[in-house]
Coordinates of C-alpha atoms and ligand atoms in Angstrom, one line a residue:
X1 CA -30.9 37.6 -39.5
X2 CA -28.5 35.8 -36.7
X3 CA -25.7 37.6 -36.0
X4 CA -22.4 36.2 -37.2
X5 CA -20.3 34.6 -34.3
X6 CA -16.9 33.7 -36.8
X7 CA -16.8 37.6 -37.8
X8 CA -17.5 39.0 -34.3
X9 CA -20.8 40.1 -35.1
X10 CA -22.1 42.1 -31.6
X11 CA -24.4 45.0 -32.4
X12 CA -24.4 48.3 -30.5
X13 CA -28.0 49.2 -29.6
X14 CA -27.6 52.6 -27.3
X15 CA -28.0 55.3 -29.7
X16 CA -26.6 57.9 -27.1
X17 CA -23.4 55.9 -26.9
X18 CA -23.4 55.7 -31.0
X19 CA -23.8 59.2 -31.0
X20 CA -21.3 59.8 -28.8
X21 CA -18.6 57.5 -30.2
X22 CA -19.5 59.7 -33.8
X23 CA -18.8 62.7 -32.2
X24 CA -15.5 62.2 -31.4
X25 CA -14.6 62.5 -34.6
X26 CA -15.0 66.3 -35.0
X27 CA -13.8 69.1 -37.4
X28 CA -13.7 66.9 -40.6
X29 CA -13.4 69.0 -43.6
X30 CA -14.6 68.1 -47.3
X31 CA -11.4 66.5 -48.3
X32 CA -11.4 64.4 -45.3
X33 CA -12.0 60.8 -45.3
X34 CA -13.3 58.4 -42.4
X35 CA -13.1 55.4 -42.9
X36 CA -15.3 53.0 -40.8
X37 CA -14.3 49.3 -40.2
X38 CA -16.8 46.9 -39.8
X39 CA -20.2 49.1 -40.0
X40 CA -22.9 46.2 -39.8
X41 CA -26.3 47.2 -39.5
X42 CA -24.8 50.7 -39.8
X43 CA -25.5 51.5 -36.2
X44 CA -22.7 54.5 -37.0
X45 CA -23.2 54.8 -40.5
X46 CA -26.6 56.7 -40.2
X47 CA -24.9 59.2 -38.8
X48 CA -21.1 59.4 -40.1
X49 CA -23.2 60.3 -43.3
X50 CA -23.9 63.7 -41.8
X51 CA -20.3 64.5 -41.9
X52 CA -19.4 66.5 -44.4
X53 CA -16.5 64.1 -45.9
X54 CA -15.9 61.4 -47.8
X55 CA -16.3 57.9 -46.0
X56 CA -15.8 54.5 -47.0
X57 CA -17.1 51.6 -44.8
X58 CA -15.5 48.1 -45.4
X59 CA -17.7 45.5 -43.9
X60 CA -16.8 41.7 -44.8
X61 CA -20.1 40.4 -44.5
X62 CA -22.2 41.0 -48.1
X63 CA -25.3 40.0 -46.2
X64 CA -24.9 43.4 -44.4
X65 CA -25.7 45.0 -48.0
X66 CA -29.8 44.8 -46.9
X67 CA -28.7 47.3 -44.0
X68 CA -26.2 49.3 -45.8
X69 CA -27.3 50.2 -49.2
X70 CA -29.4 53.0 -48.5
X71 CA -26.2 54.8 -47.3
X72 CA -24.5 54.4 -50.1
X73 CA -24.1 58.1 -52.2
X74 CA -21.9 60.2 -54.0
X75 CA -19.8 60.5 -50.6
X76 CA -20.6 57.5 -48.9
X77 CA -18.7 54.1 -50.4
X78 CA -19.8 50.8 -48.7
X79 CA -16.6 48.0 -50.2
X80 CA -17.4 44.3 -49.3
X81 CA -14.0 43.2 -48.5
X82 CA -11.8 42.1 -45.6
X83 CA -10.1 45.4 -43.8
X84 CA -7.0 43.3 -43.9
X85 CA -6.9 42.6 -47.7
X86 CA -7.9 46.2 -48.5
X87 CA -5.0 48.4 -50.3
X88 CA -5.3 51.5 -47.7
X89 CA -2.9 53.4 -49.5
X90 CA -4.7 53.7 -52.9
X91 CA -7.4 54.3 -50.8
X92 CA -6.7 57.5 -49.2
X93 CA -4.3 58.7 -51.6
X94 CA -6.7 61.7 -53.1
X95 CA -7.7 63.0 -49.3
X96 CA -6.5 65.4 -47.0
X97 CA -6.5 64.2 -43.7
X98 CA -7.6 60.5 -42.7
X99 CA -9.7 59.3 -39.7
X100 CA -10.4 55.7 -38.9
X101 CA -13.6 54.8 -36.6
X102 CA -14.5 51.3 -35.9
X103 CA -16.5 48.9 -33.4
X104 CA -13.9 46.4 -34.2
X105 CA -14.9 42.9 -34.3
X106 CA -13.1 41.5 -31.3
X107 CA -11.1 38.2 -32.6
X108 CA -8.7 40.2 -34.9
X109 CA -8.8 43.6 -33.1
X110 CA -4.5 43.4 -32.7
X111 CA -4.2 42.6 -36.2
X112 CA -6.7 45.4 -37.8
X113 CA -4.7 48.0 -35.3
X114 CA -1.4 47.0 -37.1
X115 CA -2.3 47.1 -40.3
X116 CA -3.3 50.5 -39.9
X117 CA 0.2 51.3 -38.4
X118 CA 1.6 49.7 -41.3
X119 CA -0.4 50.9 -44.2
X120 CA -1.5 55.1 -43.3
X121 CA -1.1 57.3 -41.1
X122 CA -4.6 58.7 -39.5
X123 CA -5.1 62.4 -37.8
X124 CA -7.3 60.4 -35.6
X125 CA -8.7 56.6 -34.9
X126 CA -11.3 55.8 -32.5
X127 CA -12.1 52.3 -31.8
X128 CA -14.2 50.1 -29.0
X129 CA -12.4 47.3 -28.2
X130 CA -12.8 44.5 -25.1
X131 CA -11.9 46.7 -21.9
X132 CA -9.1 44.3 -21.7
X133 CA -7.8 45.2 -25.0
X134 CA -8.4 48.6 -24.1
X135 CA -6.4 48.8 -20.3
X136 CA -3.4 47.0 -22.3
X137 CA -3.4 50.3 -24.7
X138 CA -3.7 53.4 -22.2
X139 CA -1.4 51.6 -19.6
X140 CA 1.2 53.6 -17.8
X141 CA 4.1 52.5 -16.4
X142 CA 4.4 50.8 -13.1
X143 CA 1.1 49.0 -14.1
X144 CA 0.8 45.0 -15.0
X145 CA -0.9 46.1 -18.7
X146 CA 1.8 48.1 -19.5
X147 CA 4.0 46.2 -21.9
X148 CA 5.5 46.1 -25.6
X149 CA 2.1 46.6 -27.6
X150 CA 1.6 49.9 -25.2
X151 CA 5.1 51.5 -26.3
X152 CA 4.3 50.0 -29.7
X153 CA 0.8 52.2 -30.5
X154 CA 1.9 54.9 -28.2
X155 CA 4.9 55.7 -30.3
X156 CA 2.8 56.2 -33.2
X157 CA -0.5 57.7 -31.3
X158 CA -1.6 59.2 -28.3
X159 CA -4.0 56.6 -26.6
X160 CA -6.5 57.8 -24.4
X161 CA -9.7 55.8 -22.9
X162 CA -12.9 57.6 -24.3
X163 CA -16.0 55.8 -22.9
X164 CA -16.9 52.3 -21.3
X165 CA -19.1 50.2 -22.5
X166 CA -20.8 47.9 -20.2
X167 CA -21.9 44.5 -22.7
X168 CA -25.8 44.9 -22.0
X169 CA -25.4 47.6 -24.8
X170 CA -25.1 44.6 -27.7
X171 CA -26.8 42.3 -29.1
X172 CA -26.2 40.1 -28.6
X173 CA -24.4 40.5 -25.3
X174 CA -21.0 39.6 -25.5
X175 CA -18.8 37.9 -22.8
X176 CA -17.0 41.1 -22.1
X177 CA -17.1 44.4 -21.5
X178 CA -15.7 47.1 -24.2
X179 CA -14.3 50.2 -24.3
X180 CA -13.9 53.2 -26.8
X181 CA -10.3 54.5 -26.9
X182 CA -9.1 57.3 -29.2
X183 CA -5.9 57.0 -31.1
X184 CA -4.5 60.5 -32.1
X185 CA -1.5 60.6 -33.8
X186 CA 1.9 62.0 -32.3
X187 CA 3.2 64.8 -34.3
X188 CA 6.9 64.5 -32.5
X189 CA 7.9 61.7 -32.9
X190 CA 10.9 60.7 -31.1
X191 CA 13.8 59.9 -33.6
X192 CA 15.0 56.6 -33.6
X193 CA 16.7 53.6 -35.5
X194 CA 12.8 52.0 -35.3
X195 CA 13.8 49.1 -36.1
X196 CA 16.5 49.1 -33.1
X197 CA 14.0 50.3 -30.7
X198 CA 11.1 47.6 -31.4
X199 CA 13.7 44.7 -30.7
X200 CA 14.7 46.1 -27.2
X201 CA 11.2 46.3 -26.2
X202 CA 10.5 43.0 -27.9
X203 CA 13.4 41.5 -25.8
X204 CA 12.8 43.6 -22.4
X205 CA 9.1 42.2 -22.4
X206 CA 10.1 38.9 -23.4
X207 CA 9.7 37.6 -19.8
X208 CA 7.5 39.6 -17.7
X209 CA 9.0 37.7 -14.9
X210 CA 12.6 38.4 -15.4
X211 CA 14.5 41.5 -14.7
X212 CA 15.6 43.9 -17.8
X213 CA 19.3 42.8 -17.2
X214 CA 18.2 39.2 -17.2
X215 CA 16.2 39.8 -20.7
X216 CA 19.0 41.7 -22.0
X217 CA 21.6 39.1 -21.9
X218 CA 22.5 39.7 -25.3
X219 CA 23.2 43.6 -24.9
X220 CA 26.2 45.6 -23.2
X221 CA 24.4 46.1 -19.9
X222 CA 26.9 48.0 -18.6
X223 CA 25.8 50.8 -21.1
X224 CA 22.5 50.3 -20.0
X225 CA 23.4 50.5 -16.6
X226 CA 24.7 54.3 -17.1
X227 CA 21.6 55.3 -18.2
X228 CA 19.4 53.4 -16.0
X229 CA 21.8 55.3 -12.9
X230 CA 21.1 58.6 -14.7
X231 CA 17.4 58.0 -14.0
X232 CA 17.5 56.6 -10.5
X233 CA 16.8 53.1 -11.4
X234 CA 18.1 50.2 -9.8
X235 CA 20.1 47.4 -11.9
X236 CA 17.4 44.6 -11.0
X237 CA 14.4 46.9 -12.6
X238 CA 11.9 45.4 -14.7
X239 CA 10.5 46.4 -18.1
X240 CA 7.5 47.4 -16.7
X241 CA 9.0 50.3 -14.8
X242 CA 10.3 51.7 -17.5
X243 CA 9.0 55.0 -19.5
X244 CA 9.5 55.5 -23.2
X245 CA 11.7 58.2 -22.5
X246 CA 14.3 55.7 -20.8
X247 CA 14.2 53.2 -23.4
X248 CA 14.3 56.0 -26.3
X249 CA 17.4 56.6 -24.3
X250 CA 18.9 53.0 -24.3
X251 CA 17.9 52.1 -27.8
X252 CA 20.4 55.3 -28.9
X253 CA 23.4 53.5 -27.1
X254 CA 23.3 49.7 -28.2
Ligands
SAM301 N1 -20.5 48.8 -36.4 C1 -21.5 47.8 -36.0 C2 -22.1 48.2 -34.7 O1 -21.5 49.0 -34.0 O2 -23.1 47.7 -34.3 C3 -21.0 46.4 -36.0 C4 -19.9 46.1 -35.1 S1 -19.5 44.4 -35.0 C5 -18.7 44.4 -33.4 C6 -18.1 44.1 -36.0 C7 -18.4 44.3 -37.5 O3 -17.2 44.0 -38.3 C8 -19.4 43.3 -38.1 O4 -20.3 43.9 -38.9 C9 -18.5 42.3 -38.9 O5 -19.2 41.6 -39.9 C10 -17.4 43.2 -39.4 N2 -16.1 42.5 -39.7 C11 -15.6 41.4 -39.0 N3 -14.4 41.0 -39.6 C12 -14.2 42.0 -40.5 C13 -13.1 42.2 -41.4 N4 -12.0 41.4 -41.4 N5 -13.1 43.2 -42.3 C14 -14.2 44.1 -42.3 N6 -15.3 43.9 -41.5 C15 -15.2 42.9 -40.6

């Protein structure tokens, strides 16, 4: 069967890096659930069924079923559905602790990530996504990937980079290489108006090219400016230079 180009179809064919992407979810107890996005030929299936959970793959592509019924079981639900159409939260409602693991299909990788934000809240999410996607998640300050989506996720999760994946592992090959990142959620979250905070780093990021002050026209800078003194930062800073910690601190004063 030809691999689906509209739903991102590139299958993983190095079992030692499928093993190893499975194993990073570890210590999953009987009341657990993964749930798998997008399991295809079941490349991670065959073994997530070891686990000794509940799973539930959602694949979009009923063709898949000649690949994926024999893993369906007591334990092991395969739903033909769209991730983004499915209602996560009457999905999980009857488990204990939720992990998401995914080879996500590349043209809607932003979108799946946010409806997971939206919708539960996992102990743990591991994903591959394009390298690119991946360096724009794990960036650091000071760095030209590090922008509004990284403050974003990493609010919510601790984002670390897991394993590269050079493209000669698919097939077909994509035009890009990938990278598995882990997602593992915060459990201190900083306490803010959340809805204040997204909107400064919406409007600091707005420009990459222009100062903070300069994408904060709208704001009392000169509040800002107290706390950007306090941490040795000069008034013509850019977004980019600045930690979560610093803009945790601003979003408390506007
Ligand atoms: N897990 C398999 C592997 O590692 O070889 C397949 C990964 S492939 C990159 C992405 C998979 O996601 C495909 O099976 C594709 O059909 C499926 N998919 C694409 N869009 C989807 C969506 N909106 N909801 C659920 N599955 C989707």
């Amino acid at each position: 069967m030809l691999a689906k180009k509209k739903y991102g179809q590139n299958f993983l064919i190095n079992e030692k890096i499928i093993q190893d992407i499975v194993q990073l979810i570890d210590n999953v107890q009987k009341n657990d659930l993964i749930i798998e996005i997008g399991p295809g030929k079941g490349a991670l299936t065959k073994y997530l069924i070891n686990k000794p959970c509940n799973i539930k793959c959602i694949e979009i592509d009923k063709d898949m079923h000649k690949y994926l019924d024999k893993y369906q079981s007591e334990n092991c639900n395969i739903i033909y559905n769209d991730i983004l159409q499915v209602d996560l939260k009457n999905l999980i409602c009857n488990y204990d602790n939720i992990y998401v693991i995914g080879n996500l299909p590349y043209y809607i990788t932003t979108p799946i990530i946010d409806y997971l934000i939206k919708n539960i809240k996992a102990k743990k999410m591991v994903f591959m996504v394009q390298k690119e996607v991946a360096d724009r998640l794990t960036a650091k300050p000071n760095t030209k990937n590090y922008g509004y989506y990284t403050l974003y996720l990493n609010y919510y999760y601790n984002v670390y980079n897991e394993i590269f994946v050079c493209r000669n592992n698919f097939n077909p090959i994509p035009k890009v290489d990938s990278e598995v990142i882990s997602l593992n959620v915060r459990e201190n979250i900083p306490i803010v108006d959340k809805e204040k905070y997204f909107k400064l780093l919406k409007d600091a990021f707005s420009h990459k090219r222009k100062t903070l002050k300069n994408n904060l026209i709208n704001y009392d800078f000169n509040k800002i400016q107290n706390i950007l003194n306090k941490y040795k930062l000069d008034e013509n800073v850019r977004a980019e230079q600045i930690s979560e910690e610093v803009f945790i601190e601003i979003s408390k004063i506007i």
